[in-house]
Amino acid sequence: MAANMYRVGDYVYFENSSSNPYLIRRIEELNKTANGNVEAKVVCLFRRRDISGNLNTLADSNAREFEEESNQPSLAEQQKHQLKHRELFLSRQFESLPATHIRGKCNVTLLNETDVLAGYLEKEDCFFYSLVFDPVQKTLLADQGEIRVGSKYQAEIPDMLAEDETDSRVQEKLETKVWDPNNQLKDPQIDQFLVVARAVGTFARALDCSSSIRQPSLHMSAAAASRDITLFHAMDTLQKNNYDLAKAMSTLVPQGGPVLCRDEMEEWSASEAMLFEEALEKYGKDFNDIRQDFLPWKSLASVVQFYYMWKTTDRYIQQKRLKAAEADSKLKQVYIPTYTKPNPNQIMVPGSKPGMNGAAGFQKGLSCESCHTAQSPQWYAWGPPNMQCRLCASCWIYWKKYGGLKTPTQLEGATRAGSEAGPRAHMTRQEVQGLSPFTRNEGRAKLLAKNRQTFILQTTKLTRVARRVCEDILQPRRAARRPYAPINANAVKAECMIRLPKATKTPTKSKSVPRQSLANIVKELAISAPLKLKASRGPPTPINRNQASQPRVAQSLLGKRGFDSAAGAAFPANGRPYTSGMRTTSQSVIKRQKVSQGEAPNPVVFVATKDTRALRKHLTQSEMRRAARKPHLLVRIKLPPPPRSVPLLPSSTSETIVLED
């Protein structure tokens, strides 16, 4: 019963999606709506997966500084990975959520120098925070409410003096004397001087124009003159004049007129006081934010002094009573029963009992993505659907509570600038593109520098065996048609290890493919390679009619490339030329300029001529598609019969025809 009772100030889990981790919130208010439902006004706390990579880097540097200052014991890599799931970031963002979405309680504390980070891993539902996240400005700041505990915050107490030893320190440098209780004046004389000081203050306010507007009546001026600032000024005047009443009286009323002493309550206007009350309602006693957002023309000392003077007024007492009455009308606690509905991500075979392994559309034998176990009472689908990843029951609970997996996986991707990245299945498109090394300038430069380098993927024996044993899971034909779809190699290897003892012990027959020697391959390539003709040094011949009249400056950077012609070759679909349909490199047009290796296109460019364009017109649409899908096959074209030549008839007369205008 107590576990399901939630009160104001509790840190709780909220579920907004069946597949995403829980949201961690702090309950500020519990309000009952007109429909009878209960809504919770909560403070948002964010995880590392909710902030950007740059802020993750900043959080990592802050964590390293904390470990160095507090001398934390060294942790294993897996513990460091899990510790990042326990770190939260406080914010001042509020939102309202239905109370029925609460899924449990958790404990969130401010990280202290005396805390041991490994202790958070030993406790369930335990989190910590040390930085404040601003969702609007996208910044991380240190929390101002830090409790200063430690040796560097303690006062250094000197040793006690002996009985006959005298204090050699200069007292005037250590403290300032403002009042001497052993003075020659009696208490009635001091009280009379304080009454005179109040009267002088009332008279000074009557002479001041601004004060007479704020305190139009005599009673208001007298009440303002009776404040502590007037009494402090009177006692300070007695101390400076060595408690001589005559000198002190003349100091209160100099030649220019009576001295007017006003505190922050009189300096602030009514509109400024209203702004302060509004800011206090929003930010609490965070005077830095109050001054920055509401009262930037006031100093921080002025804001603090006004707060403590404002607490002595009737206005503060009235607001305190109103808040107490409002709090009595609101709910203080709410009972939420335990959520027992099944999660839609559960994997179950249709018609079977819950908890059985496998499901329709999911391959059997898959292991947990986090702990790699193959047995669990219940499995949950996790990640993108095409990956067919799943988690066991305990890892699913860990994922929902802590927003990560117990061990890093391939889906979580590479680390971003030294910090852990969240699972790619739950990241935005821009974040996934930001993880690629080719989206940055330095990564693109490395790609261009190595685009001509050959690489070889060498498989292991277990991989080659897994291809044969787990052919039904791997589906090589389907994978060849969809090379962009990733393959879960861990699941294939895990299933292979299960099936290997059950496989037949007869050796698999493999066909030995005879390989030719390198010398024979080079000879065949030399014979099949077309003969390259040297370009003539004569004047260039333009390919099209308009190119001869174009200036050289307006031509493109690369221009047209030369091409080779092979005599007697049939016209295939991949664009290789006929004998009579192509020009040789002697008809090169533009002298090539040197370009970077990354911008260089293919070394051969084929230019269509009138003959090739005429041949294309005789191809049907289906033949064009077939040629595009299978460019290695020859295209058989049925040429139309040539048109019949009509003989020219001789003219009937040989006389000249004259046309007159």
Coordinates of N, CA and C in Angstrom, one line a residue, residues 216-298:
P216 N 2.3 59.7 2.0 CA 1.6 61.0 2.0 C 1.2 61.5 3.4
S217 N 1.0 60.5 4.3 CA 0.5 60.9 5.7 C 1.6 60.9 6.7
L218 N 1.4 61.5 7.8 CA 2.4 61.6 8.8 C 2.6 60.3 9.5
H219 N 1.6 59.5 9.6 CA 1.7 58.2 10.3 C 2.6 57.3 9.4
M220 N 2.5 57.3 8.1 CA 3.3 56.5 7.2 C 4.8 57.0 7.3
S221 N 5.0 58.3 7.4 CA 6.4 58.8 7.5 C 7.0 58.4 8.8
A222 N 6.2 58.5 9.9 CA 6.8 58.1 11.2 C 7.1 56.6 11.2
A223 N 6.2 55.8 10.6 CA 6.5 54.3 10.6 C 7.7 54.0 9.8
A224 N 7.9 54.7 8.7 CA 9.1 54.5 7.9 C 10.4 54.9 8.6
A225 N 10.3 56.0 9.4 CA 11.4 56.5 10.2 C 11.7 55.6 11.4
S226 N 10.8 54.8 11.8 CA 11.1 53.9 12.9 C 11.7 52.6 12.5
R227 N 12.0 52.4 11.3 CA 12.6 51.1 10.8 C 14.1 51.0 11.3
D228 N 14.6 49.8 11.2 CA 15.9 49.5 11.7 C 17.1 50.4 11.2
I229 N 16.9 50.9 9.9 CA 18.0 51.6 9.3 C 18.2 53.0 10.1
T230 N 17.1 53.5 10.6 CA 17.3 54.8 11.4 C 17.9 54.5 12.7
L231 N 17.6 53.4 13.4 CA 18.2 53.1 14.7 C 19.7 52.7 14.5
F232 N 20.0 52.0 13.4 CA 21.4 51.7 13.2 C 22.2 53.0 13.0
H233 N 21.7 53.9 12.2 CA 22.4 55.1 12.0 C 22.6 56.0 13.2
A234 N 21.6 56.0 14.1 CA 21.7 56.7 15.4 C 22.8 56.1 16.3
M235 N 22.8 54.8 16.4 CA 23.8 54.1 17.3 C 25.2 54.2 16.7
D236 N 25.3 54.2 15.4 CA 26.6 54.4 14.7 C 27.1 55.9 14.9
T237 N 26.2 56.8 15.0 CA 26.5 58.2 15.2 C 27.1 58.4 16.6
L238 N 26.5 57.7 17.6 CA 27.0 57.8 19.0 C 28.4 57.2 19.1
Q239 N 28.6 56.1 18.4 CA 29.9 55.4 18.5 C 31.0 56.3 17.9
K240 N 30.7 57.0 16.7 CA 31.7 57.8 16.1 C 32.0 59.1 16.9
N241 N 31.1 59.6 17.7 CA 31.3 60.8 18.5 C 31.6 60.5 20.0
N242 N 32.1 59.2 20.2 CA 32.5 58.8 21.6 C 31.4 59.0 22.6
Y243 N 30.1 58.8 22.2 CA 29.0 58.8 23.0 C 28.8 60.2 23.7
D244 N 29.1 61.3 22.9 CA 28.8 62.6 23.3 C 27.5 63.1 22.7
L245 N 26.5 63.3 23.5 CA 25.2 63.6 23.0 C 25.1 64.9 22.2
A246 N 25.9 65.9 22.6 CA 25.8 67.2 21.9 C 26.4 67.1 20.5
K247 N 27.6 66.4 20.4 CA 28.2 66.2 19.1 C 27.3 65.3 18.2
A248 N 26.7 64.3 18.8 CA 25.8 63.4 18.0 C 24.6 64.1 17.5
M249 N 24.0 65.0 18.3 CA 22.8 65.8 17.9 C 23.2 66.6 16.7
S250 N 24.4 67.3 16.7 CA 24.8 68.1 15.6 C 25.1 67.3 14.4
T251 N 25.5 66.1 14.5 CA 25.8 65.2 13.4 C 24.5 64.8 12.7
L252 N 23.4 64.6 13.5 CA 22.1 64.2 12.9 C 21.5 65.3 12.0
V253 N 21.8 66.5 12.4 CA 21.2 67.7 11.6 C 22.4 68.6 11.2
P254 N 23.1 68.3 10.1 CA 24.2 69.1 9.7 C 23.6 70.4 9.1
Q255 N 24.5 71.2 8.5 CA 24.1 72.5 8.0 C 23.2 72.4 6.7
G256 N 23.4 71.3 6.0 CA 22.6 71.2 4.7 C 21.2 70.7 5.0
G257 N 20.9 70.2 6.2 CA 19.6 69.7 6.5 C 19.6 68.4 7.2
P258 N 18.5 67.8 7.6 CA 18.5 66.5 8.3 C 19.0 65.4 7.4
V259 N 19.6 64.4 8.0 CA 20.1 63.2 7.3 C 18.9 62.3 7.1
L260 N 18.7 61.8 5.8 CA 17.6 60.9 5.5 C 18.2 59.5 5.2
C261 N 17.8 58.5 6.0 CA 18.3 57.2 5.9 C 17.1 56.3 5.4
R262 N 17.3 55.6 4.3 CA 16.2 54.8 3.7 C 16.8 53.4 3.4
D263 N 16.0 52.4 3.7 CA 16.4 51.0 3.4 C 15.8 50.6 2.0
E264 N 16.0 49.3 1.7 CA 15.5 48.7 0.5 C 14.0 48.8 0.3
M265 N 13.3 48.7 1.4 CA 11.8 48.7 1.4 C 11.3 50.0 0.9
E266 N 12.0 51.1 1.2 CA 11.6 52.4 0.7 C 12.2 52.7 -0.7
E267 N 13.3 52.2 -1.0 CA 13.9 52.4 -2.3 C 13.1 51.8 -3.5
W268 N 12.5 50.6 -3.2 CA 11.8 49.9 -4.2 C 10.4 50.4 -4.4
S269 N 10.0 50.5 -5.7 CA 8.6 50.9 -6.0 C 7.7 49.8 -5.8
A270 N 6.4 50.1 -5.9 CA 5.3 49.1 -5.8 C 5.4 48.1 -7.0
S271 N 5.7 48.6 -8.2 CA 5.8 47.7 -9.4 C 7.0 46.8 -9.3
E272 N 8.1 47.3 -8.7 CA 9.2 46.4 -8.5 C 9.0 45.3 -7.5
A273 N 8.2 45.7 -6.4 CA 7.8 44.7 -5.4 C 6.9 43.6 -6.0
M274 N 6.0 44.0 -6.9 CA 5.2 43.0 -7.6 C 6.0 42.1 -8.5
L275 N 7.0 42.7 -9.2 CA 7.9 41.8 -10.0 C 8.6 40.8 -9.2
F276 N 9.1 41.3 -8.0 CA 9.8 40.4 -7.1 C 9.0 39.3 -6.6
E277 N 7.7 39.5 -6.3 CA 6.8 38.5 -5.8 C 6.5 37.5 -6.9
E278 N 6.4 38.0 -8.1 CA 6.2 37.1 -9.3 C 7.4 36.2 -9.5
A279 N 8.6 36.8 -9.4 CA 9.8 36.0 -9.6 C 10.0 35.0 -8.5
L280 N 9.7 35.4 -7.3 CA 9.8 34.5 -6.1 C 8.9 33.3 -6.3
E281 N 7.7 33.5 -6.9 CA 6.8 32.4 -7.1 C 7.3 31.4 -8.2
K282 N 8.0 31.9 -9.1 CA 8.5 31.1 -10.2 C 9.8 30.4 -9.9
Y283 N 10.8 31.1 -9.3 CA 12.2 30.6 -9.1 C 12.4 30.2 -7.7
G284 N 11.6 30.6 -6.7 CA 11.9 30.4 -5.3 C 13.0 31.3 -4.9
K285 N 13.9 30.9 -4.0 CA 14.9 31.7 -3.5 C 16.2 31.7 -4.3
D286 N 16.1 31.5 -5.6 CA 17.2 31.6 -6.5 C 17.4 33.1 -6.9
F287 N 18.1 33.8 -6.1 CA 18.2 35.3 -6.3 C 19.0 35.7 -7.6
N288 N 19.9 34.8 -8.0 CA 20.6 35.1 -9.3 C 19.6 35.1 -10.5
D289 N 18.8 34.1 -10.6 CA 17.8 34.1 -11.7 C 16.8 35.2 -11.5
I290 N 16.4 35.5 -10.3 CA 15.4 36.6 -10.1 C 16.0 37.9 -10.6
R291 N 17.2 38.1 -10.3 CA 17.8 39.4 -10.7 C 18.0 39.4 -12.2
Q292 N 18.4 38.3 -12.8 CA 18.8 38.2 -14.2 C 17.5 38.3 -15.1
D293 N 16.4 37.7 -14.7 CA 15.3 37.6 -15.6 C 14.2 38.7 -15.3
F294 N 14.2 39.2 -14.0 CA 13.1 40.1 -13.7 C 13.6 41.5 -13.3
L295 N 14.7 41.5 -12.5 CA 15.2 42.8 -12.0 C 16.7 43.0 -12.3
P296 N 17.0 43.2 -13.6 CA 18.4 43.3 -14.0 C 19.0 44.6 -13.5
W297 N 18.2 45.7 -13.2 CA 18.8 47.0 -12.8 C 19.1 47.0 -11.3
K298 N 18.7 45.9 -10.6 CA 19.0 45.9 -9.2 C 20.3 45.0 -8.9

